[in-house]
Amino acid sequence: MKRAIAYLRFSSLQQVQGDSVRRQKKLIDEWLKHNADYYLDPVTFEDLGLSAYRGQHAISGAFSEFMEAVQKELIEAGSVLLVESLDRLSREKIGDASDRLRTILKAGIDVVTLTDGTHYTRDSLDDPYSIIKAILIAQRANEESEIKSKRQRAVWAEKRKQAAEKGKIMTRHCPSWLKVNAAGNGFEVIEDKADIIRTIFEMRLDGRSFEKISQALNVQGKKNLRGKVSQWNSASIERLVKSKAVIGVLSPSYRITVPDVEDISNYYPAIISIEDFERVRRISYEPESRRNTNFNPHLINIFKGLMHCKECGHAIILTGISTKGYGYYVCSMRRQHRCKTEAVRRDLTDRYLITGVLKGASGMDLHLSNETALTSMTARQLELTGKLQNVIKAIELAPDVRELTVRAAEISAEIIKLKSDMAEIQDERDMKAASALNVLNVADRKEFQLIARRIILDIKIDGKSKTCDIYLHNGMKVLNYPLTKSTGWSSILDAMAYLEQTEIIL
């Protein structure tokens, strides 16, 4: 007897409660009754809740396993694949869908579509009618999925618009410390759960680690947000303190594919102040293991909590850390398919931000004003240079140049003296900053981390151009700062003084 292999699929897990599986199995049973020379293989390939629109079933589902078995010739020729219809195999673009069918048929495996009784064989590849029919079915399936996808995106886009503009709730689903109010038009706080969250933030602000917080809650017999006693863990605590929902913000799911989807502020009732949320977000707790002399110092991210993606605004995280300091800074939304910005090399980024920004900026008075010595001297130098140029122009035109020549010499001497004084200040500043800390020392890296937070308000990374925008607490803004080459901080100050601005675009 020849083997028959069943393949069942539906797109949404909600269909588990429906008739899809029963209907597909019934069709398989009926076909076997009329084809007694086949037996049903005990292994049934099932993709329940996997869409074929983007080919997900063929990448990570049971259908991918079937295709791998076909390519490795583990399924003998003469076998038959039973499916409800061709759109169960694929709802992708015509080329991808027809390629999958062609691969199966070329391997000598027949395909039977049970709804219309069509039997595709290797000979069907040379039958124009069969191929055209299969292509038309694939086109119809893809168009149906495309239309459904566009409608769903449009519906959610409108819901988000109504939520942002009129405060309407998008769905009754909400964080576990909230519930939909009686009118169904907003959310109410469940105070006992909210109090636990506030306690968690207080403990975090006191310097406790996620593990210590979970242990304390479990010892106290506190219920977690699902109502289970002493079931807190460090992972759930960490997710909780990072959730913008506690400050009332609705962040889009990575599954949302509507372009330009942004956070919606004031969607939920806030239970934590923005100030406390930001303070907790910037806390870097150092576990006991980091005091060990064998601890890899590069595991300490000097710019933790300060970097954000210029493309989408979300946090930049550090991945692929090595003992030599290698790794990458990458947008946290890239893993969730919500951002496509490129990663940047950690070793180069750290080198130029530390030498160019931290060491440069930490060695000077960070309150940029005309009263600071270096800035005043730079401004005076520019002023004198302009006067000298005017005197030289006058010398070219005046009949008697003796007085003008004396004046030019005086200005030149003052400029030379200013340059000398400025060089001494810059050398002293740079030497003090450069020699103070060692990036290979754990304690010094922690100190660098503190300096970074004291100096820097935000760093917006542009992975595509390999640059960043740096915002300092004193109001300075340095835009398009390169992450692939050295840029002197003193030259940036000189340019700012010349332009009389606190913002410069490199």
mmCIF file of C-alpha atoms in Angstrom, residues 73-383:
data_model
loop_
_atom_site.group_PDB
_atom_site.id
_atom_site.type_symbol
_atom_site.label_atom_id
_atom_site.label_comp_id
_atom_site.label_asym_id
_atom_site.label_seq_id
_atom_site.Cartn_x
_atom_site.Cartn_y
_atom_site.Cartn_z
ATOM 1 C CA GLU A 73 14.241 12.192 0.223
ATOM 2 C CA LEU A 74 12.850 10.739 3.434
ATOM 3 C CA ILE A 75 9.393 10.463 1.849
ATOM 4 C CA GLU A 76 9.262 7.901 -0.915
ATOM 5 C CA ALA A 77 7.966 8.715 -4.376
ATOM 6 C CA GLY A 78 4.372 7.642 -4.904
ATOM 7 C CA SER A 79 3.224 8.986 -1.555
ATOM 8 C CA VAL A 80 0.414 11.526 -1.465
ATOM 9 C CA LEU A 81 -0.006 14.693 0.589
ATOM 10 C CA LEU A 82 -3.627 15.326 1.615
ATOM 11 C CA VAL A 83 -4.659 18.951 2.165
ATOM 12 C CA GLU A 84 -8.035 20.642 2.327
ATOM 13 C CA SER A 85 -7.024 23.091 -0.423
ATOM 14 C CA LEU A 86 -3.878 24.620 -1.905
ATOM 15 C CA ASP A 87 -4.215 27.700 0.271
ATOM 16 C CA ARG A 88 -3.429 25.469 3.252
ATOM 17 C CA LEU A 89 0.040 24.977 1.762
ATOM 18 C CA SER A 90 0.672 28.650 1.093
ATOM 19 C CA ARG A 91 -0.935 32.081 0.980
ATOM 20 C CA GLU A 92 2.289 33.741 -0.080
ATOM 21 C CA LYS A 93 3.044 35.486 -3.347
ATOM 22 C CA ILE A 94 2.482 33.377 -6.455
ATOM 23 C CA GLY A 95 6.173 32.666 -7.014
ATOM 24 C CA ASP A 96 6.779 31.300 -3.514
ATOM 25 C CA ALA A 97 3.538 29.322 -3.462
ATOM 26 C CA SER A 98 4.109 27.675 -6.848
ATOM 27 C CA ASP A 99 7.741 26.910 -5.971
ATOM 28 C CA ARG A 100 6.653 24.927 -2.899
ATOM 29 C CA LEU A 101 4.135 22.914 -4.915
ATOM 30 C CA ARG A 102 6.670 22.321 -7.688
ATOM 31 C CA THR A 103 9.282 21.048 -5.183
ATOM 32 C CA ILE A 104 6.845 18.513 -3.751
ATOM 33 C CA LEU A 105 5.694 17.256 -7.161
ATOM 34 C CA LYS A 106 9.250 16.997 -8.530
ATOM 35 C CA ALA A 107 10.073 14.678 -5.622
ATOM 36 C CA GLY A 108 7.401 12.286 -6.917
ATOM 37 C CA ILE A 109 4.964 13.091 -4.123
ATOM 38 C CA ASP A 110 1.388 13.713 -5.237
ATOM 39 C CA VAL A 111 -0.790 16.452 -3.757
ATOM 40 C CA VAL A 112 -4.536 15.986 -3.383
ATOM 41 C CA THR A 113 -6.784 18.962 -2.593
ATOM 42 C CA LEU A 114 -9.761 17.428 -0.828
ATOM 43 C CA THR A 115 -12.333 20.190 -1.349
ATOM 44 C CA ASP A 116 -12.301 19.938 -5.150
ATOM 45 C CA GLY A 117 -10.793 16.465 -5.565
ATOM 46 C CA THR A 118 -7.885 17.683 -7.718
ATOM 47 C CA HIS A 119 -4.975 15.250 -7.878
ATOM 48 C CA TYR A 120 -1.654 16.932 -8.724
ATOM 49 C CA THR A 121 1.204 14.696 -9.886
ATOM 50 C CA ARG A 122 4.640 15.173 -11.417
ATOM 51 C CA ASP A 123 2.945 15.081 -14.824
ATOM 52 C CA SER A 124 0.860 18.095 -13.768
ATOM 53 C CA LEU A 125 3.973 20.219 -14.130
ATOM 54 C CA ASP A 126 3.675 19.730 -17.904
ATOM 55 C CA ASP A 127 -0.085 20.258 -17.937
ATOM 56 C CA PRO A 128 -0.833 23.954 -18.631
ATOM 57 C CA TYR A 129 -4.382 23.650 -17.280
ATOM 58 C CA SER A 130 -3.247 22.199 -13.935
ATOM 59 C CA ILE A 131 -0.504 24.780 -13.509
ATOM 60 C CA ILE A 132 -2.773 27.706 -14.413
ATOM 61 C CA LYS A 133 -5.400 26.404 -11.995
ATOM 62 C CA ALA A 134 -2.840 26.143 -9.188
ATOM 63 C CA ILE A 135 -1.516 29.652 -9.928
ATOM 64 C CA LEU A 136 -5.017 31.140 -9.887
ATOM 65 C CA ILE A 137 -5.778 29.445 -6.570
ATOM 66 C CA ALA A 138 -2.498 30.770 -5.126
ATOM 67 C CA GLN A 139 -3.247 34.275 -6.399
ATOM 68 C CA ARG A 140 -6.739 34.243 -4.931
ATOM 69 C CA ALA A 141 -5.473 33.007 -1.549
ATOM 70 C CA ASN A 142 -2.763 35.669 -1.403
ATOM 71 C CA GLU A 143 -5.182 38.434 -2.387
ATOM 72 C CA GLU A 144 -7.665 37.311 0.269
ATOM 73 C CA SER A 145 -4.944 37.363 2.935
ATOM 74 C CA GLU A 146 -3.699 40.757 1.740
ATOM 75 C CA ILE A 147 -7.181 42.248 1.902
ATOM 76 C CA LYS A 148 -7.788 40.760 5.353
ATOM 77 C CA SER A 149 -4.441 42.077 6.576
ATOM 78 C CA LYS A 150 -5.131 45.600 5.258
ATOM 79 C CA ARG A 151 -8.569 45.626 6.876
ATOM 80 C CA GLN A 152 -7.145 44.547 10.235
ATOM 81 C CA ARG A 153 -4.399 47.174 10.063
ATOM 82 C CA ALA A 154 -6.929 49.843 9.150
ATOM 83 C CA VAL A 155 -9.212 48.844 12.042
ATOM 84 C CA TRP A 156 -6.398 49.021 14.581
ATOM 85 C CA ALA A 157 -5.065 52.256 13.102
ATOM 86 C CA GLU A 158 -8.489 53.840 13.584
ATOM 87 C CA LYS A 159 -8.715 52.464 17.126
ATOM 88 C CA ARG A 160 -5.337 53.959 17.954
ATOM 89 C CA LYS A 161 -6.388 57.282 16.450
ATOM 90 C CA GLN A 162 -9.551 57.342 18.551
ATOM 91 C CA ALA A 163 -7.559 56.382 21.641
ATOM 92 C CA ALA A 164 -4.965 59.115 21.087
ATOM 93 C CA GLU A 165 -7.397 61.884 20.126
ATOM 94 C CA LYS A 166 -10.546 61.096 22.121
ATOM 95 C CA GLY A 167 -9.354 58.806 24.900
ATOM 96 C CA LYS A 168 -11.427 55.841 23.736
ATOM 97 C CA ILE A 169 -10.146 52.461 24.858
ATOM 98 C CA MET A 170 -9.004 50.155 22.077
ATOM 99 C CA THR A 171 -9.733 46.874 23.809
ATOM 100 C CA ARG A 172 -10.817 45.579 27.196
ATOM 101 C CA HIS A 173 -7.415 43.969 27.589
ATOM 102 C CA CYS A 174 -5.301 45.927 30.065
ATOM 103 C CA PRO A 175 -2.507 45.486 32.645
ATOM 104 C CA SER A 176 -3.403 43.278 35.611
ATOM 105 C CA TRP A 177 -3.451 46.186 38.089
ATOM 106 C CA LEU A 178 -6.275 47.824 36.101
ATOM 107 C CA LYS A 179 -9.822 46.920 35.094
ATOM 108 C CA VAL A 180 -12.343 48.374 32.663
ATOM 109 C CA ASN A 181 -14.806 50.681 34.411
ATOM 110 C CA ALA A 182 -18.548 50.027 34.578
ATOM 111 C CA ALA A 183 -19.242 52.369 31.653
ATOM 112 C CA GLY A 184 -16.732 50.515 29.481
ATOM 113 C CA ASN A 185 -15.028 53.746 28.419
ATOM 114 C CA GLY A 186 -11.973 53.781 30.645
ATOM 115 C CA PHE A 187 -9.893 51.972 33.248
ATOM 116 C CA GLU A 188 -9.915 51.846 37.039
ATOM 117 C CA VAL A 189 -6.983 51.111 39.328
ATOM 118 C CA ILE A 190 -7.061 47.975 41.481
ATOM 119 C CA GLU A 191 -5.475 49.628 44.487
ATOM 120 C CA ASP A 192 -4.110 46.586 46.326
ATOM 121 C CA LYS A 193 -2.150 45.539 43.232
ATOM 122 C CA ALA A 194 -1.085 49.118 42.532
ATOM 123 C CA ASP A 195 0.236 49.420 46.097
ATOM 124 C CA ILE A 196 2.490 46.398 45.563
ATOM 125 C CA ILE A 197 3.872 47.982 42.387
ATOM 126 C CA ARG A 198 4.546 51.228 44.248
ATOM 127 C CA THR A 199 6.346 49.219 46.935
ATOM 128 C CA ILE A 200 8.477 47.556 44.241
ATOM 129 C CA PHE A 201 9.507 50.955 42.867
ATOM 130 C CA GLU A 202 10.346 52.178 46.378
ATOM 131 C CA MET A 203 12.557 49.145 47.013
ATOM 132 C CA ARG A 204 14.239 49.608 43.653
ATOM 133 C CA LEU A 205 14.943 53.270 44.437
ATOM 134 C CA ASP A 206 16.477 52.094 47.735
ATOM 135 C CA GLY A 207 19.016 50.177 45.674
ATOM 136 C CA ARG A 208 17.669 46.634 45.941
ATOM 137 C CA SER A 209 18.234 44.212 43.069
ATOM 138 C CA PHE A 210 15.379 42.511 41.254
ATOM 139 C CA GLU A 211 16.252 39.262 43.029
ATOM 140 C CA LYS A 212 16.239 40.913 46.474
ATOM 141 C CA ILE A 213 12.876 42.551 45.752
ATOM 142 C CA SER A 214 11.295 39.247 44.692
ATOM 143 C CA GLN A 215 12.703 37.507 47.774
ATOM 144 C CA ALA A 216 11.290 40.193 50.065
ATOM 145 C CA LEU A 217 7.823 39.956 48.511
ATOM 146 C CA ASN A 218 7.845 36.172 48.753
ATOM 147 C CA VAL A 219 8.929 36.251 52.411
ATOM 148 C CA GLN A 220 6.069 38.671 53.129
ATOM 149 C CA GLY A 221 3.645 36.286 51.403
ATOM 150 C CA LYS A 222 2.567 38.918 48.899
ATOM 151 C CA LYS A 223 0.378 37.780 46.010
ATOM 152 C CA ASN A 224 1.776 38.385 42.556
ATOM 153 C CA LEU A 225 -0.303 40.174 39.928
ATOM 154 C CA ARG A 226 -1.941 36.870 38.992
ATOM 155 C CA GLY A 227 -3.075 36.318 42.564
ATOM 156 C CA LYS A 228 -0.542 33.584 43.461
ATOM 157 C CA VAL A 229 1.108 33.795 46.879
ATOM 158 C CA SER A 230 4.934 33.967 47.055
ATOM 159 C CA GLN A 231 5.369 33.441 43.327
ATOM 160 C CA TRP A 232 7.393 36.568 42.538
ATOM 161 C CA ASN A 233 10.605 36.244 40.511
ATOM 162 C CA SER A 234 13.309 38.659 39.363
ATOM 163 C CA ALA A 235 12.272 38.479 35.692
ATOM 164 C CA SER A 236 8.701 39.589 36.421
ATOM 165 C CA ILE A 237 9.974 42.405 38.657
ATOM 166 C CA GLU A 238 12.298 43.635 35.910
ATOM 167 C CA ARG A 239 9.522 43.571 33.274
ATOM 168 C CA LEU A 240 7.244 45.451 35.625
ATOM 169 C CA VAL A 241 9.584 48.349 36.397
ATOM 170 C CA LYS A 242 10.310 48.767 32.681
ATOM 171 C CA SER A 243 6.648 48.802 31.622
ATOM 172 C CA LYS A 244 5.511 52.254 30.518
ATOM 173 C CA ALA A 245 1.965 51.261 31.434
ATOM 174 C CA VAL A 246 2.712 52.198 35.067
ATOM 175 C CA ILE A 247 3.024 55.843 33.951
ATOM 176 C CA GLY A 248 -0.108 55.567 31.808
ATOM 177 C CA VAL A 249 1.528 54.948 28.421
ATOM 178 C CA LEU A 250 0.264 52.396 25.910
ATOM 179 C CA SER A 251 3.193 51.045 23.896
ATOM 180 C CA PRO A 252 2.405 49.247 20.627
ATOM 181 C CA SER A 253 2.907 45.517 20.373
ATOM 182 C CA TYR A 254 5.627 44.375 17.954
ATOM 183 C CA ARG A 255 2.837 42.531 16.111
ATOM 184 C CA ILE A 256 1.304 45.833 15.004
ATOM 185 C CA THR A 257 2.366 46.510 11.413
ATOM 186 C CA VAL A 258 0.758 49.920 10.919
ATOM 187 C CA PRO A 259 3.485 52.410 9.878
ATOM 188 C CA ASP A 260 4.501 55.189 12.283
ATOM 189 C CA VAL A 261 2.777 53.639 15.294
ATOM 190 C CA GLU A 262 3.785 55.530 18.422
ATOM 191 C CA ASP A 263 3.196 55.379 22.161
ATOM 192 C CA ILE A 264 -0.089 56.808 23.433
ATOM 193 C CA SER A 265 0.325 58.874 26.584
ATOM 194 C CA ASN A 266 -2.386 59.051 29.273
ATOM 195 C CA TYR A 267 -4.133 55.962 27.904
ATOM 196 C CA TYR A 268 -4.070 54.247 31.309
ATOM 197 C CA PRO A 269 -4.336 55.788 34.787
ATOM 198 C CA ALA A 270 -0.757 56.392 35.971
ATOM 199 C CA ILE A 271 0.223 54.725 39.263
ATOM 200 C CA ILE A 272 3.892 55.822 39.252
ATOM 201 C CA SER A 273 5.247 59.325 38.666
ATOM 202 C CA ILE A 274 7.304 59.922 35.538
ATOM 203 C CA GLU A 275 10.168 61.150 37.732
ATOM 204 C CA ASP A 276 10.315 57.910 39.739
ATOM 205 C CA PHE A 277 9.950 55.818 36.585
ATOM 206 C CA GLU A 278 12.906 57.593 34.967
ATOM 207 C CA ARG A 279 14.975 57.347 38.152
ATOM 208 C CA VAL A 280 14.378 53.598 38.337
ATOM 209 C CA ARG A 281 15.112 53.216 34.633
ATOM 210 C CA ARG A 282 18.562 54.720 35.113
ATOM 211 C CA ILE A 283 19.523 52.606 38.119
ATOM 212 C CA SER A 284 22.392 50.234 37.475
ATOM 213 C CA TYR A 285 22.561 47.701 40.288
ATOM 214 C CA GLU A 286 25.956 46.049 40.609
ATOM 215 C CA PRO A 287 25.631 42.412 41.772
ATOM 216 C CA GLU A 288 28.112 40.846 44.154
ATOM 217 C CA SER A 289 29.784 38.938 41.302
ATOM 218 C CA ARG A 290 31.089 42.209 39.835
ATOM 219 C CA ARG A 291 33.372 42.652 42.829
ATOM 220 C CA ASN A 292 35.238 39.504 41.827
ATOM 221 C CA THR A 293 38.659 40.198 40.345
ATOM 222 C CA ASN A 294 37.904 37.755 37.506
ATOM 223 C CA PHE A 295 34.804 39.650 36.510
ATOM 224 C CA ASN A 296 34.873 40.907 32.899
ATOM 225 C CA PRO A 297 34.854 44.742 33.185
ATOM 226 C CA HIS A 298 33.336 45.070 29.711
ATOM 227 C CA LEU A 299 30.082 43.649 31.086
ATOM 228 C CA ILE A 300 29.593 47.074 32.676
ATOM 229 C CA ASN A 301 27.856 49.218 30.091
ATOM 230 C CA ILE A 302 29.080 52.755 30.722
ATOM 231 C CA PHE A 303 26.190 54.269 28.744
ATOM 232 C CA LYS A 304 23.446 52.030 30.118
ATOM 233 C CA GLY A 305 20.090 53.804 30.121
ATOM 234 C CA LEU A 306 21.453 56.817 28.225
ATOM 235 C CA MET A 307 21.272 55.526 24.647
ATOM 236 C CA HIS A 308 18.135 55.572 22.520
ATOM 237 C CA CYS A 309 17.407 54.773 18.906
ATOM 238 C CA LYS A 310 17.166 57.881 16.742
ATOM 239 C CA GLU A 311 14.851 55.985 14.380
ATOM 240 C CA CYS A 312 12.161 54.788 16.832
ATOM 241 C CA GLY A 313 13.095 56.318 20.191
ATOM 242 C CA HIS A 314 13.377 53.064 22.115
ATOM 243 C CA ALA A 315 16.310 52.005 24.287
ATOM 244 C CA ILE A 316 19.606 50.859 22.804
ATOM 245 C CA ILE A 317 20.891 47.639 24.380
ATOM 246 C CA LEU A 318 24.286 45.938 24.382
ATOM 247 C CA THR A 319 24.693 42.475 22.842
ATOM 248 C CA GLY A 320 27.502 40.062 22.049
ATOM 249 C CA ILE A 321 29.802 41.210 24.866
ATOM 250 C CA SER A 322 33.302 39.709 24.778
ATOM 251 C CA THR A 323 36.289 39.825 27.125
ATOM 252 C CA LYS A 324 37.988 42.247 24.715
ATOM 253 C CA GLY A 325 35.135 44.715 24.757
ATOM 254 C CA TYR A 326 33.618 43.728 21.448
ATOM 255 C CA GLY A 327 29.877 43.606 20.903
ATOM 256 C CA TYR A 328 27.154 45.741 19.383
ATOM 257 C CA TYR A 329 24.786 48.487 20.414
ATOM 258 C CA VAL A 330 21.405 47.621 18.900
ATOM 259 C CA CYS A 331 17.846 48.942 19.191
ATOM 260 C CA SER A 332 15.785 46.871 21.639
ATOM 261 C CA MET A 333 12.906 46.886 19.136
ATOM 262 C CA ARG A 334 14.941 45.161 16.433
ATOM 263 C CA ARG A 335 14.394 41.772 18.085
ATOM 264 C CA GLN A 336 10.660 42.431 18.099
ATOM 265 C CA HIS A 337 10.623 43.376 14.388
ATOM 266 C CA ARG A 338 9.571 46.951 15.192
ATOM 267 C CA CYS A 339 12.768 48.680 14.085
ATOM 268 C CA LYS A 340 15.214 48.005 11.250
ATOM 269 C CA THR A 341 18.003 50.363 12.234
ATOM 270 C CA GLU A 342 21.492 48.900 11.969
ATOM 271 C CA ALA A 343 23.625 47.902 14.951
ATOM 272 C CA VAL A 344 26.851 49.809 15.703
ATOM 273 C CA ARG A 345 30.144 48.384 16.944
ATOM 274 C CA ARG A 346 30.515 48.700 20.695
ATOM 275 C CA ASP A 347 34.331 48.996 20.764
ATOM 276 C CA LEU A 348 34.454 51.967 18.368
ATOM 277 C CA THR A 349 31.416 53.676 19.874
ATOM 278 C CA ASP A 350 32.806 53.430 23.406
ATOM 279 C CA ARG A 351 36.249 54.587 22.306
ATOM 280 C CA TYR A 352 35.062 57.804 20.670
ATOM 281 C CA LEU A 353 32.356 58.621 23.200
ATOM 282 C CA ILE A 354 34.715 58.084 26.136
ATOM 283 C CA THR A 355 37.753 59.895 24.709
ATOM 284 C CA GLY A 356 35.806 62.566 22.867
ATOM 285 C CA VAL A 357 32.902 63.259 25.195
ATOM 286 C CA LEU A 358 33.403 61.909 28.719
ATOM 287 C CA LYS A 359 37.085 62.764 29.061
ATOM 288 C CA GLY A 360 36.728 66.016 27.161
ATOM 289 C CA ALA A 361 33.592 67.259 28.845
ATOM 290 C CA SER A 362 34.446 66.037 32.358
ATOM 291 C CA GLY A 363 37.635 68.071 32.352
ATOM 292 C CA MET A 364 35.866 71.398 31.932
ATOM 293 C CA ASP A 365 33.154 73.422 33.603
ATOM 294 C CA LEU A 366 30.029 71.952 32.033
ATOM 295 C CA HIS A 367 27.959 75.127 32.394
ATOM 296 C CA LEU A 368 28.644 76.651 29.004
ATOM 297 C CA SER A 369 28.757 80.462 29.303
ATOM 298 C CA ASN A 370 30.903 83.395 28.210
ATOM 299 C CA GLU A 371 32.242 83.631 31.780
ATOM 300 C CA THR A 372 34.158 80.352 31.593
ATOM 301 C CA ALA A 373 37.841 80.980 31.041
ATOM 302 C CA LEU A 374 38.366 78.875 27.951
ATOM 303 C CA THR A 375 35.212 80.027 26.182
ATOM 304 C CA SER A 376 35.955 83.672 26.947
ATOM 305 C CA MET A 377 39.487 83.311 25.663
ATOM 306 C CA THR A 378 38.247 81.664 22.487
ATOM 307 C CA ALA A 379 35.749 84.461 21.925
ATOM 308 C CA ARG A 380 38.494 87.057 22.539
ATOM 309 C CA GLN A 381 40.763 85.298 20.059
ATOM 310 C CA LEU A 382 38.078 85.404 17.372
ATOM 311 C CA GLU A 383 37.449 89.075 18.107
#
